[in-house]
Coordinates of C-alpha atoms and ligand atoms in Angstrom, one line a residue:
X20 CA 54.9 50.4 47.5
X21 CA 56.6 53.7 46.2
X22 CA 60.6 52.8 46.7
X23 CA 63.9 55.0 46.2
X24 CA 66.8 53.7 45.3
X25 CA 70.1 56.0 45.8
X26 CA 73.2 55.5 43.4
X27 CA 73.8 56.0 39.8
X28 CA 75.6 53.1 38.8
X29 CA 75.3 49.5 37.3
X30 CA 74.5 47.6 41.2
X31 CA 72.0 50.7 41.1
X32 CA 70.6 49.7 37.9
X33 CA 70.6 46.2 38.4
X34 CA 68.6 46.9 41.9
X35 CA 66.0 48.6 40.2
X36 CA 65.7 45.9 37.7
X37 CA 64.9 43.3 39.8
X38 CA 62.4 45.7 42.0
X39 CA 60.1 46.6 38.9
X40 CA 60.0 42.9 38.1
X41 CA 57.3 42.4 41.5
X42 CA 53.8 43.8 41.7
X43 CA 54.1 45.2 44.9
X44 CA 56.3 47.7 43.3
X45 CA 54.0 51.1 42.3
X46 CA 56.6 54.1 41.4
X47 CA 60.1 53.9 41.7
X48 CA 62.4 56.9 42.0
X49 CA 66.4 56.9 41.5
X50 CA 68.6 60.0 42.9
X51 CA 70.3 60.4 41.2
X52 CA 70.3 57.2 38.5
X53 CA 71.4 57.4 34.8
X54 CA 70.2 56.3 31.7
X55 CA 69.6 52.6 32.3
X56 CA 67.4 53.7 35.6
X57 CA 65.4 56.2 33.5
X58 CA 63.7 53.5 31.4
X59 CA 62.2 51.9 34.5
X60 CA 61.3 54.8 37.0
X61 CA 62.1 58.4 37.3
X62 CA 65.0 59.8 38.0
X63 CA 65.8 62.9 40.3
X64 CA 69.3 65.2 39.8
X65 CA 69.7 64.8 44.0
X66 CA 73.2 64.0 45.3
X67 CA 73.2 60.5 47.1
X68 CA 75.0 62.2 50.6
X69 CA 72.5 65.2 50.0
X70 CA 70.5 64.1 52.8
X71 CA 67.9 67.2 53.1
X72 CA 67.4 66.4 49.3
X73 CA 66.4 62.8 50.2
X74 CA 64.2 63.8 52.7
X75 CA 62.2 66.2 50.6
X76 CA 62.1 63.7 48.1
X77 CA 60.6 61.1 50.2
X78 CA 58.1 62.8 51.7
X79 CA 57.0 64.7 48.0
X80 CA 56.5 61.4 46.6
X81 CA 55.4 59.5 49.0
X82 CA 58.4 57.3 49.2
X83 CA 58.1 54.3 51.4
X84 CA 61.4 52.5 51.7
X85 CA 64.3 53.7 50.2
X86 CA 67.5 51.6 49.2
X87 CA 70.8 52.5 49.4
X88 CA 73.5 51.5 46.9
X89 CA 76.7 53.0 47.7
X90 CA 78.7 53.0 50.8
X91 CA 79.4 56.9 50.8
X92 CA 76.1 57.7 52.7
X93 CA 76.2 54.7 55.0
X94 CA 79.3 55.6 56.0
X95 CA 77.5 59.6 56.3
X96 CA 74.8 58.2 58.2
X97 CA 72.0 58.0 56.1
X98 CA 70.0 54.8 58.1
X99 CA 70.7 57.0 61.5
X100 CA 69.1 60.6 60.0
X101 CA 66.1 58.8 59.1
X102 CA 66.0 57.5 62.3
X103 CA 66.3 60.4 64.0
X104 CA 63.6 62.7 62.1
X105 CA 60.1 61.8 63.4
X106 CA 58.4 62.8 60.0
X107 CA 60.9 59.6 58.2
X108 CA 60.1 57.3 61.0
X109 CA 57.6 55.6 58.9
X110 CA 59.9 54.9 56.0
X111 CA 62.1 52.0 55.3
X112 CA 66.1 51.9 55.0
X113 CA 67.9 48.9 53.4
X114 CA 71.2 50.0 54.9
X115 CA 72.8 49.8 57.9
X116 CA 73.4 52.7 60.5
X117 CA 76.9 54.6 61.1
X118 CA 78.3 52.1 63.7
X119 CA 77.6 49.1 61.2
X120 CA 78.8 51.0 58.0
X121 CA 82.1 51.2 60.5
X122 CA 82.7 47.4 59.6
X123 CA 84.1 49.0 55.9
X124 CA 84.4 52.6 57.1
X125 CA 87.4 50.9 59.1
X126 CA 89.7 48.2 58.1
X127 CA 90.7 48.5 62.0
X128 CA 87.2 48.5 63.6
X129 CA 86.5 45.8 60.8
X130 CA 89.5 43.6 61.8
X131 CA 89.0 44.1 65.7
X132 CA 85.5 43.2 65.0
X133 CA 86.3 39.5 63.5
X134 CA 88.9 38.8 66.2
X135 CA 86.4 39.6 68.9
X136 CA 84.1 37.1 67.3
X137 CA 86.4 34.4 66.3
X138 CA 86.0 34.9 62.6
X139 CA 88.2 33.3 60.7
X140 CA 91.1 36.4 59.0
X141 CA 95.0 37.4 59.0
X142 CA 96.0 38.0 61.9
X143 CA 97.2 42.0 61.8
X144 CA 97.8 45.3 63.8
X145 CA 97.1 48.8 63.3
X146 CA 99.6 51.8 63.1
X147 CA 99.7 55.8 63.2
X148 CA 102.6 57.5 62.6
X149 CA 103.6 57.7 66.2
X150 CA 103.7 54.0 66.1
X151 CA 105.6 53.5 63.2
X152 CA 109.0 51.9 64.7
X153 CA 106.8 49.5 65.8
X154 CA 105.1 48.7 62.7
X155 CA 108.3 48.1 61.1
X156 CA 109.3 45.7 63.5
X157 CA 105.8 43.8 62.7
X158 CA 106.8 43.9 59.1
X159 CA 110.3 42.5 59.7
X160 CA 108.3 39.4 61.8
X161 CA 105.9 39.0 59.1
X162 CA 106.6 36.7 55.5
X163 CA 106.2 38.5 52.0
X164 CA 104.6 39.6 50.3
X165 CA 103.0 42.6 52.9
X166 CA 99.9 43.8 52.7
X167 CA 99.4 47.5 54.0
X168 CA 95.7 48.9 53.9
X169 CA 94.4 52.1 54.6
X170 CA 91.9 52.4 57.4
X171 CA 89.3 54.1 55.8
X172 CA 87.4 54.1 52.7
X173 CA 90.2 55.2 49.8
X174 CA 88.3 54.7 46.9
X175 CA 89.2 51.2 46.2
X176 CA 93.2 52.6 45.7
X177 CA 94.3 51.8 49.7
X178 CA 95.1 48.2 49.7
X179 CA 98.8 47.9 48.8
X180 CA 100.8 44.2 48.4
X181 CA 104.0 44.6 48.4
X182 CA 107.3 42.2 48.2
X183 CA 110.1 43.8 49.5
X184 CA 110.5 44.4 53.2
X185 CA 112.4 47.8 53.1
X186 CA 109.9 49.2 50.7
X187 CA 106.6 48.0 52.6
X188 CA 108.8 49.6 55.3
X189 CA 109.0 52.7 53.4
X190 CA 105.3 52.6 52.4
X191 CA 104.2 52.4 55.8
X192 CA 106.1 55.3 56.4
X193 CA 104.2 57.5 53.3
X194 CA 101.1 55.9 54.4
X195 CA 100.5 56.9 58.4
X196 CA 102.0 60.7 57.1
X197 CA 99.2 61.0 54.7
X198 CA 99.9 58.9 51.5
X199 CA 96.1 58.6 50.9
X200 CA 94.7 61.7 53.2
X201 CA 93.3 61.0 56.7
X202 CA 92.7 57.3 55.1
X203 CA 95.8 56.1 55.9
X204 CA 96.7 58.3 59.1
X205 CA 95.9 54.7 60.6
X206 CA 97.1 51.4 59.0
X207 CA 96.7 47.8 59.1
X208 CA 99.2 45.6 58.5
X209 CA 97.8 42.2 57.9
X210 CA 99.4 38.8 57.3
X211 CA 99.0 37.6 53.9
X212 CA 96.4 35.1 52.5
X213 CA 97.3 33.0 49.3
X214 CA 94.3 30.9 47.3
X215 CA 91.5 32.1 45.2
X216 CA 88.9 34.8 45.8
X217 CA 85.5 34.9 46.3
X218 CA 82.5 37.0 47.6
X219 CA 79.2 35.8 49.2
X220 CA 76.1 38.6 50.0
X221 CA 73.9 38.2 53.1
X222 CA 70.8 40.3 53.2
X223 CA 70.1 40.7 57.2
X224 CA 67.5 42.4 59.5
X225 CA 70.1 42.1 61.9
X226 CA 68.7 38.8 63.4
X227 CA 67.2 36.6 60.6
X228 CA 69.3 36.9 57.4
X229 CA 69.0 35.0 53.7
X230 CA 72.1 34.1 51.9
X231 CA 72.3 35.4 48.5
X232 CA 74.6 33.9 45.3
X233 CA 78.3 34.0 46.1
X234 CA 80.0 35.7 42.8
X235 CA 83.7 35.8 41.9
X236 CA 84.8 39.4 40.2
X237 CA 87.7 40.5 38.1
X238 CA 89.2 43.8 39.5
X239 CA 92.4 44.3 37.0
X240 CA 92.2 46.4 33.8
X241 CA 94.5 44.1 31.4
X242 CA 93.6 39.9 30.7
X243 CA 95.0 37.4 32.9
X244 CA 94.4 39.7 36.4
X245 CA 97.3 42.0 35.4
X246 CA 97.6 46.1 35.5
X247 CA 96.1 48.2 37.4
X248 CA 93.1 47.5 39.9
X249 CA 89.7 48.9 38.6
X250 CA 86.0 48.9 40.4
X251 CA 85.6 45.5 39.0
X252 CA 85.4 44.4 35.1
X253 CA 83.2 41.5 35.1
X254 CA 82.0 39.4 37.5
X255 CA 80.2 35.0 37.4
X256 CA 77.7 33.9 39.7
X257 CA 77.8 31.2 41.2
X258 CA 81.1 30.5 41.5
X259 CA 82.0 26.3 41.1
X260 CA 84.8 26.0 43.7
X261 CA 81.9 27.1 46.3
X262 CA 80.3 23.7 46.7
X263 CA 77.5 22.9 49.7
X264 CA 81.0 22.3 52.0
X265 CA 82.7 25.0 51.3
X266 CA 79.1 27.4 51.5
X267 CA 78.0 25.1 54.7
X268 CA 81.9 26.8 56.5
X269 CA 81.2 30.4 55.7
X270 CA 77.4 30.1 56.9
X271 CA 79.1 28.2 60.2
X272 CA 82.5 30.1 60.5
X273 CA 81.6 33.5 59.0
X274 CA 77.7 34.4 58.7
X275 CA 76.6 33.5 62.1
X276 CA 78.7 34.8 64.1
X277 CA 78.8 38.1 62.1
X278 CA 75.0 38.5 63.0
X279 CA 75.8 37.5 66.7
X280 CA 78.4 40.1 67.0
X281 CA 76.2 43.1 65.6
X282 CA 73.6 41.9 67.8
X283 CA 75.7 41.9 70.8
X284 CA 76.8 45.0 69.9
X285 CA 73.6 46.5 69.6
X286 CA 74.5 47.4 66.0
X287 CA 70.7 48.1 64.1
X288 CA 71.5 46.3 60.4
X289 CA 69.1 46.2 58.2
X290 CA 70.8 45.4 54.6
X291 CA 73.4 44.1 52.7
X292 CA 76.8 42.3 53.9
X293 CA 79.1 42.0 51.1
X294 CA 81.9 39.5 52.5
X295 CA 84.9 39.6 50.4
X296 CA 86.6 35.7 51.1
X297 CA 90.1 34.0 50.1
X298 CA 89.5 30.4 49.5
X299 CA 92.4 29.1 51.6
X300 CA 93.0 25.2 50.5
X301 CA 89.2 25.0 51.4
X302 CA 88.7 27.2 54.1
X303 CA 87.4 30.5 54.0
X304 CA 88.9 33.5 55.4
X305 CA 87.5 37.0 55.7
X306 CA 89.2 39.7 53.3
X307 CA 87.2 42.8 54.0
X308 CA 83.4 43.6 54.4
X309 CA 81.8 46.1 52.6
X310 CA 78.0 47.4 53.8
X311 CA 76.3 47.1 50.4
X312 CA 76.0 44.8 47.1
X313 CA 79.3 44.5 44.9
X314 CA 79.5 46.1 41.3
X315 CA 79.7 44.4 39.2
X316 CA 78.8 41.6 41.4
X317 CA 74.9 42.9 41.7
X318 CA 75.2 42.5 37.9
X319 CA 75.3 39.0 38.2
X320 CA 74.1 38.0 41.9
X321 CA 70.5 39.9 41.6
X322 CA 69.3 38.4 37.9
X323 CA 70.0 34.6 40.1
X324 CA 67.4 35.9 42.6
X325 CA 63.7 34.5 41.6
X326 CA 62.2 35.5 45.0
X327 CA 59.9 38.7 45.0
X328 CA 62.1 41.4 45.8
X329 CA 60.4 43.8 47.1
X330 CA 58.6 41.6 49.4
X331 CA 62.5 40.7 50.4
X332 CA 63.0 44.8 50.8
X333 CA 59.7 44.7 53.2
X334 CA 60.7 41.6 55.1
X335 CA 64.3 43.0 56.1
X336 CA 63.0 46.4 57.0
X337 CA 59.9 45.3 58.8
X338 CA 62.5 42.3 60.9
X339 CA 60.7 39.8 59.3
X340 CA 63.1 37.7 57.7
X341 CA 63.7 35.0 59.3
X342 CA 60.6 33.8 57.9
X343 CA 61.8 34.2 54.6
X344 CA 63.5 31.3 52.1
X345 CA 65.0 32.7 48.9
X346 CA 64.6 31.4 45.3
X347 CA 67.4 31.1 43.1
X348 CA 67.8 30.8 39.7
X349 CA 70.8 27.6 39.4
X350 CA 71.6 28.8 35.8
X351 CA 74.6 30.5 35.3
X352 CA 75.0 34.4 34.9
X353 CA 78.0 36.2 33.7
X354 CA 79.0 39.9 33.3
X355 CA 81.4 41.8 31.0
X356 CA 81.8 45.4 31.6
X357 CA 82.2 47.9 28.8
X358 CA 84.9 50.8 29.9
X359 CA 86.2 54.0 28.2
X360 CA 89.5 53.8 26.8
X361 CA 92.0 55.3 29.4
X362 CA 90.0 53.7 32.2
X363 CA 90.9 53.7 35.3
X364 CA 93.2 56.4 34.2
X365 CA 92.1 59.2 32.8
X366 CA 89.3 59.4 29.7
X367 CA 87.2 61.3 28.2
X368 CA 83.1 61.5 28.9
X369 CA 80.2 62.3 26.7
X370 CA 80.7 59.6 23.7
X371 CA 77.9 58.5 21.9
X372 CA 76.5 54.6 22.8
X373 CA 75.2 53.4 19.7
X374 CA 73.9 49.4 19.0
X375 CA 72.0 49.1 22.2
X376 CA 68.4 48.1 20.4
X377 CA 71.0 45.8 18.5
X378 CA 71.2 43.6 21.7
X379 CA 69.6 40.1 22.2
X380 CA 69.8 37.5 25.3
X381 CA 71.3 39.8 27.2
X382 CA 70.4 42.6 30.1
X383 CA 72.5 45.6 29.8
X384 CA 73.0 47.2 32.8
X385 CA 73.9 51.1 32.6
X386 CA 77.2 51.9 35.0
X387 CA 78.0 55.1 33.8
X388 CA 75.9 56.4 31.0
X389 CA 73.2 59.3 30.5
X390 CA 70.6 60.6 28.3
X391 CA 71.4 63.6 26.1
X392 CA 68.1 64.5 24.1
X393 CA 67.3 61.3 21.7
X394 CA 71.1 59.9 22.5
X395 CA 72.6 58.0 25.4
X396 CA 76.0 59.4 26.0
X397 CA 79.3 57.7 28.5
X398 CA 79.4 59.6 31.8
X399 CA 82.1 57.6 33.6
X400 CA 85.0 54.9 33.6
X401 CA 82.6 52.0 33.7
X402 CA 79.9 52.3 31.0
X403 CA 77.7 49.2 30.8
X404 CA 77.5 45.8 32.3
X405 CA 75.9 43.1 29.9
X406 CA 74.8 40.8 31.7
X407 CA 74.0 37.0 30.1
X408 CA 72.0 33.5 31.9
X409 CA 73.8 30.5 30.0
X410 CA 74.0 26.5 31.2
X411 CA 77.1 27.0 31.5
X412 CA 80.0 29.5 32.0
X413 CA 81.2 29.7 28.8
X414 CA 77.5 29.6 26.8
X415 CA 76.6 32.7 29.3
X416 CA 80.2 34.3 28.3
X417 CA 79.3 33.5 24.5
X418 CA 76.2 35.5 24.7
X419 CA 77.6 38.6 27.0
X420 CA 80.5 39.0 24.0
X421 CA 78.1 38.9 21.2
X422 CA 75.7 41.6 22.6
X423 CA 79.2 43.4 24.0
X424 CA 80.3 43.7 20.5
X425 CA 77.0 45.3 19.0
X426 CA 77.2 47.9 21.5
X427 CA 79.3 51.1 20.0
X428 CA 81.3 54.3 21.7
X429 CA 84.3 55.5 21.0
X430 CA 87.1 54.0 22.9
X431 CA 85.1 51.0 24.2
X432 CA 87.2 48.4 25.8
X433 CA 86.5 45.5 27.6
X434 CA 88.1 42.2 28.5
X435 CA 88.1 39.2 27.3
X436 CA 89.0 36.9 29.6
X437 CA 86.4 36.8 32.6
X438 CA 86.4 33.6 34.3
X439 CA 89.6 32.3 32.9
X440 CA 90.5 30.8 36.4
X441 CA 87.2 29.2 37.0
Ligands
LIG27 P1 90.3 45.0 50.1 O1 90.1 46.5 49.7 O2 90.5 44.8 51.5 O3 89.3 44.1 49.4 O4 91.6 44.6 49.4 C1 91.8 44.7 48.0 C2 92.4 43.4 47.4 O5 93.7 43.2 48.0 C3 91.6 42.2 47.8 O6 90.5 42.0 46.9 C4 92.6 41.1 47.7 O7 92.9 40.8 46.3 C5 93.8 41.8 48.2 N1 94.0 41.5 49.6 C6 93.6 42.2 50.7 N2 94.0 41.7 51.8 C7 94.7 40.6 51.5 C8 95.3 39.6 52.3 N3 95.4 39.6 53.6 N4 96.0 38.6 51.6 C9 96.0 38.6 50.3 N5 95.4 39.5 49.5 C10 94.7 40.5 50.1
LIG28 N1 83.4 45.0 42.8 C1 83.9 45.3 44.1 C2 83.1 46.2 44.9 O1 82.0 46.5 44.6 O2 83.6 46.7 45.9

């Protein structure tokens, strides 16, 4: 099996990790990867929404199922243009098409879509600007804190919680006129959910599905949850609070009828359902879906997988996997990420990553890094997940902040506190 993964960054990494691990794997390609990804397969400068690019490099190499990381070319239509070319009808897509990418392309279509099918969220409504008097009425009717989110995909930056009425007000108002571009031309306004966090990943072929390990990540910059939200800074898998009861609700309230209502909507999804939760005095209540694996959340859900994975990739993309039962690993794994100073501000790029030979009992998984001759060099905020398995939390924490403090750059930073709550 010759497989393509597109992204570049740690869940990328972490993806082709646990693919090279299976003998049914033969070549594996990564458009357009980074250093971690380079050690296992081969990677290729194309752009990950650079469809024509794909499609060139699929049918050079011979590429017969390609999975995709990121939501960008989802949401671009990646699963539909490979269904729509007769010389990629052969090949595989773990990802689903445009209209099920919508269900985190659109907080609104995403919110409509669990009413319609009883899933258990905030109850909301959505705004433009022409409907703004009435959103502030909403506002006034709903109890603090607010929560305002832009309808489409705002680089993690479009969820705002706010306390005071007159400024939500206000927000709403900088929001429909264009706060965060055509993202927020439309906005829900959602009721807001107190208790703990959560996320749990469904692999589907849009009628069988597997449940994978739930995970809980840290999103804030500074110890404690404080400062300023960041793509994620470590992440613990699985997460205690999710006993069988609590699991046995989301499969009930949340999974299944998720799969009914893409079916009855004649949605083709074959991948990954990322379902972020709140953990409501037991109950679980959906926060947002995304159409692909977390990061760093892949950094800890995919090293608790033991069943072959690409034979999982084949199964979903050939509707076969309802016949599937999935393996895991029931030892804990944690992940620390390492960021550049500044992060998720600005910073600088190109420092030297020094100590990595240095590491033992841990996987370090590359987020933002790349090769420069001999060196590895930082390329982004997030430089490298290290990963750890420990009995425990804290053992698996022990080792991810010994092998975090051989690894070297300039301006490293990282916290120290993942899974203080837990
Ligand atoms: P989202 O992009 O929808 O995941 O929202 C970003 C973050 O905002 C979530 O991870 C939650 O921490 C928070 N959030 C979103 N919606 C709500 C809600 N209805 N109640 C409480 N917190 C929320
Ligand atoms: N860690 C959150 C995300 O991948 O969206």
């Amino acid at each position: 099996m010759n497989i393509l993964i597109i992204g570049a960054g740690g869940r990328e990494h972490a993806l082709a990790w646990k693919l090279a691990q299976s003998p049914q794997l033969e070549s594996l390609f990564i458009a357009p990867g980074n250093a971690g990804t380079a050690a296992l397969g081969t990677n290729v400068p194309v752009g990950v929404e650079d469809f024509e690019g794909i499609k060139k490099l699929v049918l050079d190499r011979g590429i017969d199922l390609v999975v995709v990381g990121p939501e960008a070319p989802l949401v671009a239509g990646i699963a539909d243009f490979f269904k729509a070319d007769p010389e990629l009808q052969g090949v595989g897509v773990i990802g689903p098409t445009k209209a099920g990418a919508r269900l985190e392309g659109s907080k609104d279509v995403a919110k409509i879509f669990m009413e319609e099918n009883n899933i258990p969220t905030g109850k909301f409504r959505t705004f433009i600007e022409y409907t703004l008097s009435e959103g502030n009425e909403y506002l006034a009717q709903l109890n603090a804190p607010y929560v305002l989110k832009a309808d489409g995909l705002a680089a993690g930056k479009g969820v705002l919680i706010i306390n005071n009425l007159e400024e939500a007000q206000q927000e709403l108002e900088n929001m429909v006129k264009g706060k965060f571009g055509e993202a927020s031309k439309k906005v829900v306004v959602e009721e807001h959910l107190s208790g703990i966090e959560l996320s749990v990943f469904v692999l589907t072929d849009g009628e069988g599905y597997v449940i994978l390990p739930e995970a809980k990540d840290y999103k804030r910059i500074g110890e404690g949850d404080t400062g300023l939200n960041t793509g994620g800074m470590g992440a613990i898998s699985p997460v205690p609070f999710a006993d069988r009861a609590f699991l046995q609700k989301v499969e009930e309230r949340i999974v299944k009828p998720t799969i009914e209502g893409l079916k009855d909507r004649a949605i083709d999804y074959k991948g990954f359902i990322f379902i972020g939760l709140m953990n409501k005095g037991g109950d679980p209540y959906v926060i947002e879906y995304n159409v692909r694996l977390g990061d760093p959340e892949s950094e800890v859900v995919l090293p608790r997988i033991k069943t072959d994975f690409v034979e999982l990739m084949k199964a979903t993309a050939e509707g076969r996997l309802s016949e599937m039962e999935i393996e895991l690993d029931n030892r804990t794994v944690a992940t620390v990420m390492l960021v550049s100073g500044g992060y998720p501000g600005s910073y600088e790029k190109g420092k030297e990553i020094t100590g990595l030979d240095q590491v033992e009992g841990s996987v370090m998984f590359h987020a933002g890094t790349k090769p420069d001759g001999d060196k590895v060099v930082t390329s982004g905020g997030r430089v490298i997940a290290v990963s750890s398995y420990g009995s425990s939390i804290k053992e698996a924490l022990d080792t991810c902040y010994k092998s975090a403090e051989k690894i070297r750059f300039e301006g490293k930073y990282n916290r120290s506190d993942i899974g203080f709550d837990l």
